[in-house]
Short mmCIF file of C-alpha atoms in Angstrom, two decimals:
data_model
loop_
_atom_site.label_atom_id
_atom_site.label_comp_id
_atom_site.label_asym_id
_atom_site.label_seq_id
_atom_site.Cartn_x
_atom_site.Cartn_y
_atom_site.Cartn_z
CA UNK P 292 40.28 37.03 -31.44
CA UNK P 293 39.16 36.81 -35.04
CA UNK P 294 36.58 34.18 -33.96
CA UNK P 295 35.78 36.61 -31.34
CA UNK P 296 34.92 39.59 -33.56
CA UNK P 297 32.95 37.48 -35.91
CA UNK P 298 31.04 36.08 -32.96
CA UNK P 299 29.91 39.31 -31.78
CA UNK P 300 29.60 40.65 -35.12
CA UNK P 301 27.07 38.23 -35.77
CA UNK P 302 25.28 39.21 -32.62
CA UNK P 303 25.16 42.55 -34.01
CA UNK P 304 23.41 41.33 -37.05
CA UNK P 305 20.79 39.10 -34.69
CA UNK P 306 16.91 39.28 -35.22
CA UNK P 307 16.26 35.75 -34.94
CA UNK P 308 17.30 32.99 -32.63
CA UNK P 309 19.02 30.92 -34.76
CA UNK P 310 21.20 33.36 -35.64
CA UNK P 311 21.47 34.67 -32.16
CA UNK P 312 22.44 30.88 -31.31
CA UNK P 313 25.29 30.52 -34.25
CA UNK P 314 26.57 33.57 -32.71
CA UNK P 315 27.24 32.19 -28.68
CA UNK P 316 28.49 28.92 -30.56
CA UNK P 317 30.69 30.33 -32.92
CA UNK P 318 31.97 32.32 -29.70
CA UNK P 319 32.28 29.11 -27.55
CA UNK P 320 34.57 27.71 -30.28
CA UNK P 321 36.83 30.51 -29.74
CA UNK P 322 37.73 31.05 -25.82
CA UNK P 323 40.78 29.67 -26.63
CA UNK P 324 42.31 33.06 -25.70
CA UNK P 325 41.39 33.01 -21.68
CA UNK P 326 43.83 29.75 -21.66
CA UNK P 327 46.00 31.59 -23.50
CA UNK P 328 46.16 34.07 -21.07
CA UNK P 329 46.59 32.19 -18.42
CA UNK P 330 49.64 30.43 -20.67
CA UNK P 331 51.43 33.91 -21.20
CA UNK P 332 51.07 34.96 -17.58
CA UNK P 333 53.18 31.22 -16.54
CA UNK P 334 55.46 32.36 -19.06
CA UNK P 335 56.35 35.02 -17.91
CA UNK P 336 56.37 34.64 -14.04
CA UNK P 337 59.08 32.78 -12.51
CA UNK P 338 58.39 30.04 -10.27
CA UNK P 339 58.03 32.17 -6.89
CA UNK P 340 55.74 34.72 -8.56
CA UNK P 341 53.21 32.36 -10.26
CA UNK P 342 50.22 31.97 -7.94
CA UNK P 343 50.54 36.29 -7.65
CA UNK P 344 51.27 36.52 -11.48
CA UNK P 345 48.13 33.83 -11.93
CA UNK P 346 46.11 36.30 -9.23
CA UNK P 347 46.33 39.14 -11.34
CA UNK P 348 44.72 37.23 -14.15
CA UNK P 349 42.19 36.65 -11.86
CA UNK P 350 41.72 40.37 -10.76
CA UNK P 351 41.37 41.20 -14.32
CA UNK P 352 38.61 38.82 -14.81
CA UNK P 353 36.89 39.55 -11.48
CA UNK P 354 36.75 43.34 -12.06
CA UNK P 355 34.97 42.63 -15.95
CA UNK P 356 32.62 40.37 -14.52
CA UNK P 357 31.71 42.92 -12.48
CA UNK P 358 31.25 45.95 -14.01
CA UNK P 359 30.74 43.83 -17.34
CA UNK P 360 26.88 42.95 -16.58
CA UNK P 361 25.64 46.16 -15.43
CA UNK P 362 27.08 47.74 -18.74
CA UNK P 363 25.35 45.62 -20.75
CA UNK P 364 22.48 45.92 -18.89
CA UNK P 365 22.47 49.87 -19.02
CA UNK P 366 23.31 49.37 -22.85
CA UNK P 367 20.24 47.26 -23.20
CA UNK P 368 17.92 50.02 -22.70
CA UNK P 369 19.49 51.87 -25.57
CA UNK P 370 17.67 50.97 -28.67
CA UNK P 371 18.67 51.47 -31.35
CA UNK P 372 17.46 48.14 -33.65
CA UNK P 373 14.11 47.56 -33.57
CA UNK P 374 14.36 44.09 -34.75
CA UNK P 375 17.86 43.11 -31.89
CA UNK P 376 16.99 45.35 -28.77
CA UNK P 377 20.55 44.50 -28.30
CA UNK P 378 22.17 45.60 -30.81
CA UNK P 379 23.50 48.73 -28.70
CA UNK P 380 25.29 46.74 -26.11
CA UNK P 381 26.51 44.11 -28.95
CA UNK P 382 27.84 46.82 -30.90
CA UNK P 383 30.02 48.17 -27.96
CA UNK P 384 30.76 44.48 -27.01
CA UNK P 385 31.83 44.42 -31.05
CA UNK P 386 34.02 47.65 -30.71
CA UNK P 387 36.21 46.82 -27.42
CA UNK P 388 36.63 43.44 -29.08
CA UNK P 389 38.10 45.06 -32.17
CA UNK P 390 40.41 47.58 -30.09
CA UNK P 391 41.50 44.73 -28.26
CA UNK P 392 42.51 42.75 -31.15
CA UNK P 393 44.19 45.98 -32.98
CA UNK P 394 46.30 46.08 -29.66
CA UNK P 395 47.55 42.79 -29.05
CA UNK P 396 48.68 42.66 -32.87
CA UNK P 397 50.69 45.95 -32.13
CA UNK P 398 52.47 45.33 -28.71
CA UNK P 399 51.82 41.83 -27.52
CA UNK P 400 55.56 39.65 -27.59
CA UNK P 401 55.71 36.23 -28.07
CA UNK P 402 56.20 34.79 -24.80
CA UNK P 403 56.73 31.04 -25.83
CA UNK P 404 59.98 30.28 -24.33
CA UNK P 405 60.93 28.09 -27.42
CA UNK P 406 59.98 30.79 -29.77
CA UNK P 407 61.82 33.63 -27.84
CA UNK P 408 65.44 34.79 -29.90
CA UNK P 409 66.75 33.73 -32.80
CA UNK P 410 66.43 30.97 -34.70
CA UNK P 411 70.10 29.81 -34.13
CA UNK P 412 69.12 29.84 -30.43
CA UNK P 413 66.15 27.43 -30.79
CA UNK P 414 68.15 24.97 -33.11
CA UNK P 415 70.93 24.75 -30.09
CA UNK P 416 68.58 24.56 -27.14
CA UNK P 417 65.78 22.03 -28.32
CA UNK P 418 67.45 19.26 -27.40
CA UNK P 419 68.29 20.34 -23.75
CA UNK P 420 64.63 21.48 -23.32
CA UNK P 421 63.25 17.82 -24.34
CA UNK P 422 65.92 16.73 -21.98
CA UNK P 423 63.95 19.14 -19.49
CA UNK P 424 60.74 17.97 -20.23
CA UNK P 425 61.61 14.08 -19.64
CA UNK P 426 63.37 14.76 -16.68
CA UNK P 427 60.80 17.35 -14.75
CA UNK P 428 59.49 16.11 -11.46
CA UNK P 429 55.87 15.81 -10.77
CA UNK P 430 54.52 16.34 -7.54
CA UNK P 431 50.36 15.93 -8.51
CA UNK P 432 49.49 14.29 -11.90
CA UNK P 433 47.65 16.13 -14.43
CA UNK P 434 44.88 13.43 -14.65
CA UNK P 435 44.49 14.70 -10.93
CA UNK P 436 44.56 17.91 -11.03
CA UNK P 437 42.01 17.89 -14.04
CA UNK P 438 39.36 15.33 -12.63
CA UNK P 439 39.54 17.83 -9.57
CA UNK P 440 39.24 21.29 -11.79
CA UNK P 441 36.45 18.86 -13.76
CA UNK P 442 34.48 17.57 -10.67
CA UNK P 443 34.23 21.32 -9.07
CA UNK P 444 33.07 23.37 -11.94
CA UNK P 445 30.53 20.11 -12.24
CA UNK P 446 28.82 21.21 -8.84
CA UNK P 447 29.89 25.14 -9.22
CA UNK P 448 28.65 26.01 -12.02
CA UNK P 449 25.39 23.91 -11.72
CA UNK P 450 24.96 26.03 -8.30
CA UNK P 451 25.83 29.05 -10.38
CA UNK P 452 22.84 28.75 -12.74
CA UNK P 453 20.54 28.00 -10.08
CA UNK P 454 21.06 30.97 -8.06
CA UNK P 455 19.04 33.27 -10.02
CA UNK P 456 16.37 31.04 -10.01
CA UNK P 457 16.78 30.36 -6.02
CA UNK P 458 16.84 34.26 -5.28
CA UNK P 459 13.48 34.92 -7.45
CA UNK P 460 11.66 31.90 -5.59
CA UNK P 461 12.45 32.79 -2.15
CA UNK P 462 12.87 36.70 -2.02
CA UNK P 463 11.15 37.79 -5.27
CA UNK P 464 14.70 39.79 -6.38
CA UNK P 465 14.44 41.55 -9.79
CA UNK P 466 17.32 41.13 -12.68
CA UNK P 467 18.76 44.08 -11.27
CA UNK P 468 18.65 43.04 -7.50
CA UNK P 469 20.09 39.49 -9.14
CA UNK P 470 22.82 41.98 -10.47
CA UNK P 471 23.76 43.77 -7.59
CA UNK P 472 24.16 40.76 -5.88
CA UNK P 473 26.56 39.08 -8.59
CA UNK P 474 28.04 42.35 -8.46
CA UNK P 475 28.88 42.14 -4.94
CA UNK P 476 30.64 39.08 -5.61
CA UNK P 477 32.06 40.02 -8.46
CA UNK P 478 33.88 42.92 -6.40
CA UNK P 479 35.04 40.60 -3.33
CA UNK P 480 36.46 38.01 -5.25
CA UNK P 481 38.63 40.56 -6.82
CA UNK P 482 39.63 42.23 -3.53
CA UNK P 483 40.46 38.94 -2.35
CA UNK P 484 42.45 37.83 -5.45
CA UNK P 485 44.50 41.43 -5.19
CA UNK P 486 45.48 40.68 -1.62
CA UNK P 487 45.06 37.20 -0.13
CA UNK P 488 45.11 34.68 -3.27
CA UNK P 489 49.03 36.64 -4.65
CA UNK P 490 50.07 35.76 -0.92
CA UNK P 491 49.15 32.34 0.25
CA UNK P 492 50.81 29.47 -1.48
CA UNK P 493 48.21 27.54 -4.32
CA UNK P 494 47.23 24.69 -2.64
CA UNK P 495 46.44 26.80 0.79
CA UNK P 496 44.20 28.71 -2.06
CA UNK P 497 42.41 25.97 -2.95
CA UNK P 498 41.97 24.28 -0.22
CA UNK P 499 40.46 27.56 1.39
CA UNK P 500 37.63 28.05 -1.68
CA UNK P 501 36.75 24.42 -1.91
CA UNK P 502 35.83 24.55 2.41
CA UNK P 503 33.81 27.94 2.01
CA UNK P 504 32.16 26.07 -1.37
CA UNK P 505 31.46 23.35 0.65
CA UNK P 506 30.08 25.38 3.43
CA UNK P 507 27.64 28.33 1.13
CA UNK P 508 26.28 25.17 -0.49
CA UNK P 509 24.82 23.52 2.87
CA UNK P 510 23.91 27.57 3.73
CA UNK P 511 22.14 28.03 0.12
CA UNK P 512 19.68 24.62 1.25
CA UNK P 513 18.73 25.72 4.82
CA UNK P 514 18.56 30.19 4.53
CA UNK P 515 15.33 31.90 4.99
CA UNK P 516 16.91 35.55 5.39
CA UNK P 517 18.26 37.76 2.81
CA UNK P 518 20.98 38.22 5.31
CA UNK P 519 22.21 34.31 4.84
CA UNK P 520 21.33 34.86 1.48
CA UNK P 521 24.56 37.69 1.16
CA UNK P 522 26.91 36.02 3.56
CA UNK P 523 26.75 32.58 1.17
CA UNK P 524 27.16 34.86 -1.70
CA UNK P 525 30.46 35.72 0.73
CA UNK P 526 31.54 32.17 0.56
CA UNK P 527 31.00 32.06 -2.70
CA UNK P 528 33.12 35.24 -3.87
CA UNK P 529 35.90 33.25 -1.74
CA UNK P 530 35.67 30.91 -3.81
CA UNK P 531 35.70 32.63 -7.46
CA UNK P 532 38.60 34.45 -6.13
CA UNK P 533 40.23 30.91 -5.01
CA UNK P 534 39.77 27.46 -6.52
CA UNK P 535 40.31 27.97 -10.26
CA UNK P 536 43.43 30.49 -9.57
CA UNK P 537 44.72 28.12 -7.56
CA UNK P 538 44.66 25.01 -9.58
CA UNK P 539 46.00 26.79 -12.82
CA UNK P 540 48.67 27.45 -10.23
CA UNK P 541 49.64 23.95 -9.80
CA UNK P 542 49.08 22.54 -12.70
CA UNK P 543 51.63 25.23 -14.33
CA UNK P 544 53.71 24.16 -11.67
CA UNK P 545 53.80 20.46 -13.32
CA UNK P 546 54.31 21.02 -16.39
CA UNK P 547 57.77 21.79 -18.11
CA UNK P 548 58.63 24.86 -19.74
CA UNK P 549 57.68 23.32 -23.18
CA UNK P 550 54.48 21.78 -22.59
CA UNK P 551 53.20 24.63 -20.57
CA UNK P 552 50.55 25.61 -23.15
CA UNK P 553 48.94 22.36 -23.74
CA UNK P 554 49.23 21.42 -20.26
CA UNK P 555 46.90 23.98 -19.08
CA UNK P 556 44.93 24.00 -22.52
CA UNK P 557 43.79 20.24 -20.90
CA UNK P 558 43.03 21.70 -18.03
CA UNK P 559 41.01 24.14 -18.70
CA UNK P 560 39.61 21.89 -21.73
CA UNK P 561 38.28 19.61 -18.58
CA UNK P 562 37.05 22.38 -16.93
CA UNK P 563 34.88 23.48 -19.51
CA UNK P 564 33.29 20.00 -19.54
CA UNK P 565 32.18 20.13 -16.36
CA UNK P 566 30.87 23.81 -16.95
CA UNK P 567 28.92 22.55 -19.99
CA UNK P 568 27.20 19.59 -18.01
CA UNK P 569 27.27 21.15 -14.82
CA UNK P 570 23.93 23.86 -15.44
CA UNK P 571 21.84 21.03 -16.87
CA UNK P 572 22.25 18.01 -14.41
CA UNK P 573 22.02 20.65 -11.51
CA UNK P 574 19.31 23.07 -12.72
CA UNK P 575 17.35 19.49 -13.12
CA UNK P 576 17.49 18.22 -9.87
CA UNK P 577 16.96 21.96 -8.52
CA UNK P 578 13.26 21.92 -10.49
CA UNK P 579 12.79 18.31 -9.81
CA UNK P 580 13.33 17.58 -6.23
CA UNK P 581 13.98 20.97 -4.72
CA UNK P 582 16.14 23.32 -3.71
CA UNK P 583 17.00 21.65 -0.21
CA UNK P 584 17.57 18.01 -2.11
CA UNK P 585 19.72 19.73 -4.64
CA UNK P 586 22.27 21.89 -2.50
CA UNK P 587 22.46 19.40 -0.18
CA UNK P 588 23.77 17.11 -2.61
CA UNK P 589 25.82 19.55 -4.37
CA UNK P 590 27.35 20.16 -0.81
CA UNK P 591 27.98 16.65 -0.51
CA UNK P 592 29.92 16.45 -3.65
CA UNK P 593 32.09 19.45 -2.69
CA UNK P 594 33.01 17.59 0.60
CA UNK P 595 34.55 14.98 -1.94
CA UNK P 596 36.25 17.77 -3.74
CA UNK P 597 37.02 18.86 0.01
CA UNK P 598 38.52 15.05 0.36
CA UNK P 599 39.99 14.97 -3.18
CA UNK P 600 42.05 18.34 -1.80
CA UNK P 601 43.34 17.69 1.17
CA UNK P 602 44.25 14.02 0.57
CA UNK P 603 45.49 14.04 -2.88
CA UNK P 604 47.03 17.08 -3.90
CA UNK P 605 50.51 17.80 -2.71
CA UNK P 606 52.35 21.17 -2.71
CA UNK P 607 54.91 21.06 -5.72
CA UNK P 608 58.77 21.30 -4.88
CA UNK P 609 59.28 24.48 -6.46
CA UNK P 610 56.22 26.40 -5.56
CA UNK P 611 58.00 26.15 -1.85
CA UNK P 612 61.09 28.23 -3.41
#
Protein backbone atom coordinates (compact mmCIF):
# COMPACT_ATOMS: atom_id res chain seq x y z
CA UNK A 1 0.00 0.00 0.00
CA UNK A 2 2.89 2.31 0.74
CA UNK A 3 4.11 1.76 -2.85
CA UNK A 4 0.63 2.47 -3.73
CA UNK A 5 0.32 5.92 -2.14
CA UNK A 6 3.66 6.99 -3.42
CA UNK A 7 2.61 5.86 -6.88
CA UNK A 8 -0.33 7.98 -7.00
CA UNK A 9 1.25 10.62 -5.11
CA UNK A 10 3.60 11.02 -7.77
CA UNK A 11 0.79 11.19 -10.26
CA UNK A 12 -0.43 14.00 -8.33
CA UNK A 13 2.78 15.81 -8.75
CA UNK A 14 2.81 14.92 -12.82
CA UNK A 15 3.43 17.69 -15.53
CA UNK A 16 5.66 15.77 -17.61
CA UNK A 17 5.74 12.30 -19.01
CA UNK A 18 8.53 11.00 -17.50
CA UNK A 19 7.33 11.58 -14.39
CA UNK A 20 3.87 10.53 -15.30
CA UNK A 21 5.71 7.18 -16.49
CA UNK A 22 7.84 6.63 -13.02
CA UNK A 23 4.54 6.97 -11.51
CA UNK A 24 2.45 3.73 -13.46
CA UNK A 25 5.92 1.86 -12.93
CA UNK A 26 6.49 2.52 -9.51
CA UNK A 27 2.67 1.38 -9.23
CA UNK A 28 3.23 -1.83 -11.32
CA UNK A 29 5.96 -2.78 -8.81
CA UNK A 30 3.47 -2.71 -6.16
CA UNK A 31 0.14 -4.85 -7.09
CA UNK A 32 1.38 -7.19 -4.89
CA UNK A 33 -1.73 -6.50 -2.76
CA UNK A 34 -4.56 -7.93 -5.40
CA UNK A 35 -2.59 -11.45 -4.84
CA UNK A 36 -2.69 -10.77 -1.52
CA UNK A 37 -6.16 -10.52 -1.54
CA UNK A 38 -6.88 -13.23 -3.22
CA UNK A 39 -4.32 -15.10 -0.49
CA UNK A 40 -6.45 -13.82 2.58
CA UNK A 41 -9.78 -14.71 1.00
CA UNK A 42 -8.22 -18.82 0.63
CA UNK A 43 -7.35 -18.31 4.07
CA UNK A 44 -10.07 -17.78 5.30
CA UNK A 45 -12.65 -19.91 3.32
CA UNK A 46 -12.77 -23.48 3.96
CA UNK A 47 -12.51 -25.83 1.24
CA UNK A 48 -16.38 -25.95 0.22
CA UNK A 49 -16.66 -22.15 0.27
CA UNK A 50 -13.59 -21.21 -1.86
CA UNK A 51 -14.74 -20.73 -5.46
CA UNK A 52 -17.91 -18.41 -3.58
CA UNK A 53 -15.32 -16.85 -1.10
CA UNK A 54 -12.88 -16.35 -4.44
CA UNK A 55 -16.34 -14.89 -6.29
CA UNK A 56 -16.72 -12.25 -3.96
CA UNK A 57 -13.23 -11.06 -4.66
CA UNK A 58 -14.28 -10.97 -7.95
CA UNK A 59 -17.55 -8.92 -7.32
CA UNK A 60 -15.46 -6.45 -5.57
CA UNK A 61 -13.24 -5.97 -8.45
CA UNK A 62 -16.02 -6.09 -11.08
CA UNK A 63 -18.13 -3.38 -9.37
CA UNK A 64 -14.63 -0.83 -9.20
CA UNK A 65 -13.94 -1.46 -12.64
CA UNK A 66 -17.07 -0.32 -13.28
CA UNK A 67 -17.95 2.58 -11.68
CA UNK A 68 -14.03 3.21 -11.36
CA UNK A 69 -13.63 4.68 -15.09
CA UNK A 70 -16.53 6.87 -15.30
CA UNK A 71 -15.30 8.57 -11.96
CA UNK A 72 -12.23 9.31 -13.22
CA UNK A 73 -13.53 10.36 -16.22
CA UNK A 74 -16.10 12.87 -14.56
CA UNK A 75 -13.03 13.91 -12.28
CA UNK A 76 -11.07 14.68 -15.38
CA UNK A 77 -13.07 17.57 -16.30
CA UNK A 78 -12.37 19.14 -12.95
CA UNK A 79 -9.32 21.22 -13.27
CA UNK A 80 -7.79 22.22 -11.02
CA UNK A 81 -3.73 22.04 -12.23
CA UNK A 82 -3.10 23.71 -15.12
CA UNK A 83 0.09 21.99 -15.78
CA UNK A 84 -1.68 17.83 -14.80
CA UNK A 85 -5.40 18.23 -16.05
CA UNK A 86 -5.50 15.27 -13.84
CA UNK A 87 -4.55 16.17 -10.94
CA UNK A 88 -8.33 16.25 -9.63
CA UNK A 89 -9.06 12.65 -10.27
CA UNK A 90 -5.32 11.66 -9.04
CA UNK A 91 -5.84 13.46 -5.97
CA UNK A 92 -9.11 11.51 -5.12
CA UNK A 93 -7.39 8.31 -6.49
CA UNK A 94 -4.48 9.59 -3.77
CA UNK A 95 -7.11 10.05 -0.90
CA UNK A 96 -9.17 6.59 -1.09
CA UNK A 97 -5.71 5.06 -1.35
CA UNK A 98 -4.68 6.65 1.92
CA UNK A 99 -8.11 5.76 3.77
CA UNK A 100 -7.64 2.44 2.59
CA UNK A 101 -4.28 2.00 3.94
CA UNK A 102 -5.27 3.85 7.43
CA UNK A 103 -7.97 0.99 7.54
CA UNK A 104 -6.32 -2.11 6.89
CA UNK A 105 -3.53 -1.03 9.53
CA UNK A 106 -6.49 -0.60 12.08
CA UNK A 107 -8.73 -3.76 11.60
CA UNK A 108 -7.19 -6.09 9.10
CA UNK A 109 -6.02 -9.71 11.16
CA UNK A 110 -3.38 -11.68 10.11
CA UNK A 111 -4.85 -14.46 8.36
CA UNK A 112 -1.62 -16.60 7.73
CA UNK A 113 -2.51 -19.81 9.25
CA UNK A 114 1.14 -20.24 10.56
CA UNK A 115 1.13 -16.84 12.04
CA UNK A 116 -2.37 -17.17 13.71
CA UNK A 117 -1.97 -17.69 17.99
CA UNK A 118 0.74 -17.74 19.95
CA UNK A 119 4.02 -18.32 19.48
CA UNK A 120 4.04 -21.58 21.61
CA UNK A 121 1.41 -22.76 19.10
CA UNK A 122 3.57 -22.23 15.96
CA UNK A 123 6.74 -23.85 17.62
CA UNK A 124 4.41 -27.18 18.27
CA UNK A 125 2.60 -27.28 14.96
CA UNK A 126 5.43 -26.54 12.30
CA UNK A 127 6.48 -29.72 12.04
CA UNK A 128 2.99 -31.36 11.41
CA UNK A 129 2.24 -28.60 8.81
CA UNK A 130 5.59 -29.51 6.72
CA UNK A 131 4.34 -32.98 7.25
CA UNK A 132 1.08 -31.49 5.51
CA UNK A 133 2.71 -29.87 2.88
CA UNK A 134 4.81 -33.09 1.69
CA UNK A 135 2.03 -35.20 1.94
CA UNK A 136 -0.89 -32.96 0.07
CA UNK A 137 -2.34 -34.52 -3.02
CA UNK A 138 -2.31 -32.79 -6.29
CA UNK A 139 -4.91 -33.22 -8.66
CA UNK A 140 -3.53 -30.42 -11.61
CA UNK A 141 0.14 -29.24 -11.35
CA UNK A 142 0.92 -25.74 -10.84
CA UNK A 143 3.16 -25.58 -13.99
CA UNK A 144 -0.38 -26.37 -15.55
CA UNK A 145 -2.48 -24.39 -14.13
CA UNK A 146 -0.02 -21.35 -14.70
CA UNK A 147 0.92 -21.97 -18.49
CA UNK A 148 -3.02 -22.05 -18.78
CA UNK A 149 -3.70 -18.64 -16.55
CA UNK A 150 -0.36 -17.45 -18.78
CA UNK A 151 -1.57 -18.54 -22.31
CA UNK A 152 -5.25 -16.85 -21.74
CA UNK A 153 -4.42 -13.47 -20.44
CA UNK A 154 -1.76 -13.76 -23.62
CA UNK A 155 -4.84 -13.69 -26.12
CA UNK A 156 -7.31 -11.74 -23.49
CA UNK A 157 -5.73 -9.07 -22.78
CA UNK A 158 -4.23 -8.49 -26.32
CA UNK A 159 -8.12 -8.59 -27.41
CA UNK A 160 -8.71 -6.25 -24.52
CA UNK A 161 -6.51 -3.44 -25.85
CA UNK A 162 -7.73 -3.77 -29.22
CA UNK A 163 -11.26 -3.25 -28.55
CA UNK A 164 -11.19 0.37 -28.27
CA UNK A 165 -9.45 0.64 -31.26
CA UNK A 166 -11.95 -1.97 -33.11
CA UNK A 167 -15.12 0.03 -31.82
CA UNK A 168 -13.67 3.57 -33.15
CA UNK A 169 -12.82 1.94 -36.68
CA UNK A 170 -16.02 0.31 -37.34
CA UNK A 171 -18.79 2.39 -35.47
CA UNK A 172 -16.98 5.72 -34.83
CA UNK A 173 -17.84 5.30 -30.73
CA UNK A 174 -16.50 8.21 -28.59
CA UNK A 175 -14.37 7.57 -25.14
CA UNK A 176 -17.53 7.82 -23.48
CA UNK A 177 -19.58 5.40 -25.78
CA UNK A 178 -16.12 3.12 -25.33
CA UNK A 179 -17.08 3.62 -21.55
CA UNK A 180 -20.49 2.74 -21.46
CA UNK A 181 -19.75 -0.20 -23.18
CA UNK A 182 -16.86 -1.40 -20.71
CA UNK A 183 -19.29 -0.37 -18.28
CA UNK A 184 -21.81 -2.73 -19.38
CA UNK A 185 -19.42 -5.37 -18.93
CA UNK A 186 -18.10 -4.28 -16.09
CA UNK A 187 -21.73 -4.63 -14.47
CA UNK A 188 -22.52 -8.26 -15.96
CA UNK A 189 -19.50 -9.81 -15.00
CA UNK A 190 -20.28 -8.81 -11.53
CA UNK A 191 -23.90 -10.00 -11.63
CA UNK A 192 -22.63 -13.12 -12.88
CA UNK A 193 -19.79 -13.53 -10.31
CA UNK A 194 -22.60 -12.71 -7.36
CA UNK A 195 -24.81 -15.51 -8.60
CA UNK A 196 -23.51 -18.12 -11.05
CA UNK A 197 -19.52 -18.18 -10.55
CA UNK A 198 -20.20 -18.72 -6.04
CA UNK A 199 -22.43 -21.72 -7.35
CA UNK A 200 -20.90 -23.83 -10.02
CA UNK A 201 -17.85 -25.79 -9.08
CA UNK A 202 -14.23 -23.98 -10.54
CA UNK A 203 -13.45 -25.95 -13.27
CA UNK A 204 -17.31 -25.84 -14.65
CA UNK A 205 -16.30 -21.89 -14.27
CA UNK A 206 -13.63 -22.03 -16.36
CA UNK A 207 -14.45 -24.13 -18.69
CA UNK A 208 -17.71 -21.96 -19.29
CA UNK A 209 -15.52 -18.41 -19.85
CA UNK A 210 -12.82 -19.99 -21.90
CA UNK A 211 -15.99 -21.45 -24.62
CA UNK A 212 -17.80 -17.92 -24.62
CA UNK A 213 -13.90 -16.40 -25.07
CA UNK A 214 -13.48 -18.63 -27.68
CA UNK A 215 -16.76 -17.88 -29.25
CA UNK A 216 -16.84 -13.43 -28.86
CA UNK A 217 -13.39 -13.74 -30.44
CA UNK A 218 -14.61 -15.50 -33.84
CA UNK A 219 -17.88 -12.86 -33.31
CA UNK A 220 -15.37 -9.72 -32.79
CA UNK A 221 -13.67 -10.85 -36.64
CA UNK A 222 -16.94 -11.33 -38.63
CA UNK A 223 -19.74 -8.33 -36.80
CA UNK A 224 -20.91 -5.50 -38.84
CA UNK A 225 -23.81 -4.43 -36.30
CA UNK A 226 -23.54 -2.64 -33.13
CA UNK A 227 -25.94 -5.25 -32.01
CA UNK A 228 -23.08 -8.20 -32.42
CA UNK A 229 -20.90 -5.68 -31.28
CA UNK A 230 -22.87 -5.78 -27.46
CA UNK A 231 -23.73 -9.42 -27.45
CA UNK A 232 -19.64 -10.28 -27.84
CA UNK A 233 -19.11 -7.74 -25.23
CA UNK A 234 -21.79 -10.42 -23.46
CA UNK A 235 -19.37 -13.20 -23.98
CA UNK A 236 -16.86 -11.34 -22.90
CA UNK A 237 -18.33 -10.12 -19.39
CA UNK A 238 -18.81 -14.11 -19.05
CA UNK A 239 -15.70 -14.40 -19.20
CA UNK A 240 -14.19 -11.57 -16.74
CA UNK A 241 -16.66 -12.89 -14.37
CA UNK A 242 -15.25 -16.64 -15.07
CA UNK A 243 -11.78 -17.73 -16.12
CA UNK A 244 -9.43 -15.93 -13.72
CA UNK A 245 -11.92 -16.65 -10.58
CA UNK A 246 -11.91 -19.88 -11.50
CA UNK A 247 -8.34 -20.78 -11.85
CA UNK A 248 -7.28 -18.93 -8.54
CA UNK A 249 -9.88 -21.44 -7.42
CA UNK A 250 -7.93 -24.40 -8.30
CA UNK A 251 -4.80 -23.52 -7.93
CA UNK A 252 -5.66 -22.64 -4.07
CA UNK A 253 -7.08 -25.88 -4.14
CA UNK A 254 -3.38 -27.41 -4.80
CA UNK A 255 -1.55 -25.88 -2.72
CA UNK A 256 -1.14 -26.71 1.12
CA UNK A 257 -2.10 -24.55 3.81
CA UNK A 258 1.55 -23.24 4.07
CA UNK A 259 2.46 -22.50 0.66
CA UNK A 260 -0.82 -20.93 -0.13
CA UNK A 261 0.66 -17.43 -0.58
CA UNK A 262 3.43 -18.15 -2.87
CA UNK A 263 1.48 -20.61 -4.68
CA UNK A 264 -0.89 -18.17 -6.02
CA UNK A 265 1.80 -15.26 -5.92
CA UNK A 266 3.25 -17.66 -9.11
CA UNK A 267 0.24 -17.69 -10.46
CA UNK A 268 -0.72 -14.61 -10.73
CA UNK A 269 3.15 -13.65 -11.30
CA UNK A 270 2.50 -15.77 -14.76
CA UNK A 271 -0.47 -14.11 -15.38
CA UNK A 272 0.89 -10.83 -15.40
CA UNK A 273 3.40 -11.98 -18.05
CA UNK A 274 1.09 -12.76 -20.37
CA UNK A 275 -0.84 -9.39 -19.60
CA UNK A 276 2.42 -7.49 -20.20
CA UNK A 277 3.12 -9.21 -23.69
CA UNK A 278 -0.27 -9.84 -24.50
CA UNK A 279 -1.33 -5.81 -25.72
CA UNK A 280 1.82 -5.56 -27.83
CA UNK A 281 2.01 -8.88 -29.90
CA UNK A 282 -1.87 -8.53 -30.38
CA UNK A 283 -2.36 -4.77 -30.93
CA UNK A 284 0.53 -5.57 -33.73
CA UNK A 285 -1.01 -8.02 -35.69
CA UNK A 286 -4.47 -6.05 -35.21
CA UNK A 287 -2.66 -2.82 -37.18
CA UNK A 288 -0.68 -5.09 -39.34
CA UNK A 289 -2.86 -7.61 -40.92
CA UNK A 290 -6.31 -6.66 -39.74
CA UNK A 291 -8.84 -7.04 -37.58
CA UNK A 292 -10.36 -10.31 -39.25
CA UNK A 293 -6.56 -11.98 -39.38
CA UNK A 294 -6.07 -11.02 -35.80
CA UNK A 295 -9.33 -12.31 -33.95
CA UNK A 296 -9.38 -15.09 -35.92
CA UNK A 297 -6.17 -16.13 -34.68
CA UNK A 298 -6.72 -15.04 -31.25
CA UNK A 299 -9.88 -17.34 -31.50
CA UNK A 300 -7.79 -20.04 -32.58
CA UNK A 301 -5.54 -19.83 -29.65
CA UNK A 302 -8.46 -19.80 -27.19
CA UNK A 303 -9.71 -23.11 -28.80
CA UNK A 304 -6.23 -24.43 -27.46
CA UNK A 305 -6.95 -22.88 -24.13
CA UNK A 306 -10.51 -24.52 -24.87
CA UNK A 307 -8.34 -27.97 -25.42
CA UNK A 308 -5.83 -27.20 -22.62
CA UNK A 309 -9.30 -27.06 -20.29
CA UNK A 310 -11.16 -29.72 -20.96
CA UNK A 311 -8.33 -32.24 -21.47
CA UNK A 312 -5.93 -31.32 -18.86
CA UNK A 313 -7.37 -29.90 -15.93
CA UNK A 314 -9.06 -32.19 -13.49
CA UNK A 315 -11.50 -31.26 -10.68
CA UNK A 316 -9.46 -31.43 -7.30
CA UNK A 317 -10.60 -34.08 -4.59
CA UNK A 318 -11.64 -31.67 -2.14
CA UNK A 319 -13.30 -29.03 -4.17
CA UNK A 320 -16.02 -32.10 -4.64
CA UNK A 321 -16.57 -31.96 -0.64
Amino acid sequence: MAGNIASVALWVAATDFRTFLASRVLGGLSEGNVQLAIAMAADISDDKQRGATMALVGVCFSIAFTFGPALGAALANVETVVANPFATAAGFSLLLIIVETVYLYLFLPETLPSSRGSATANSTTSKPSNEQQQSHQRTNSHLLLNFTHFIFILFFSGMEFSLPFMTYDLFAYSSSQSGKLLGFMGLIAAILQGSLTRRLHPLRVVQLGVLSCACSFFLLGRLSTERELWAAASLLAVTTATVVTGLNSLSSFEAAEGERGGKLGNHRSWGQVGRSLGPLLFCTLYWWAGRDIAYSIGGVGMLGVCTIVFGGLKAPAKSLL
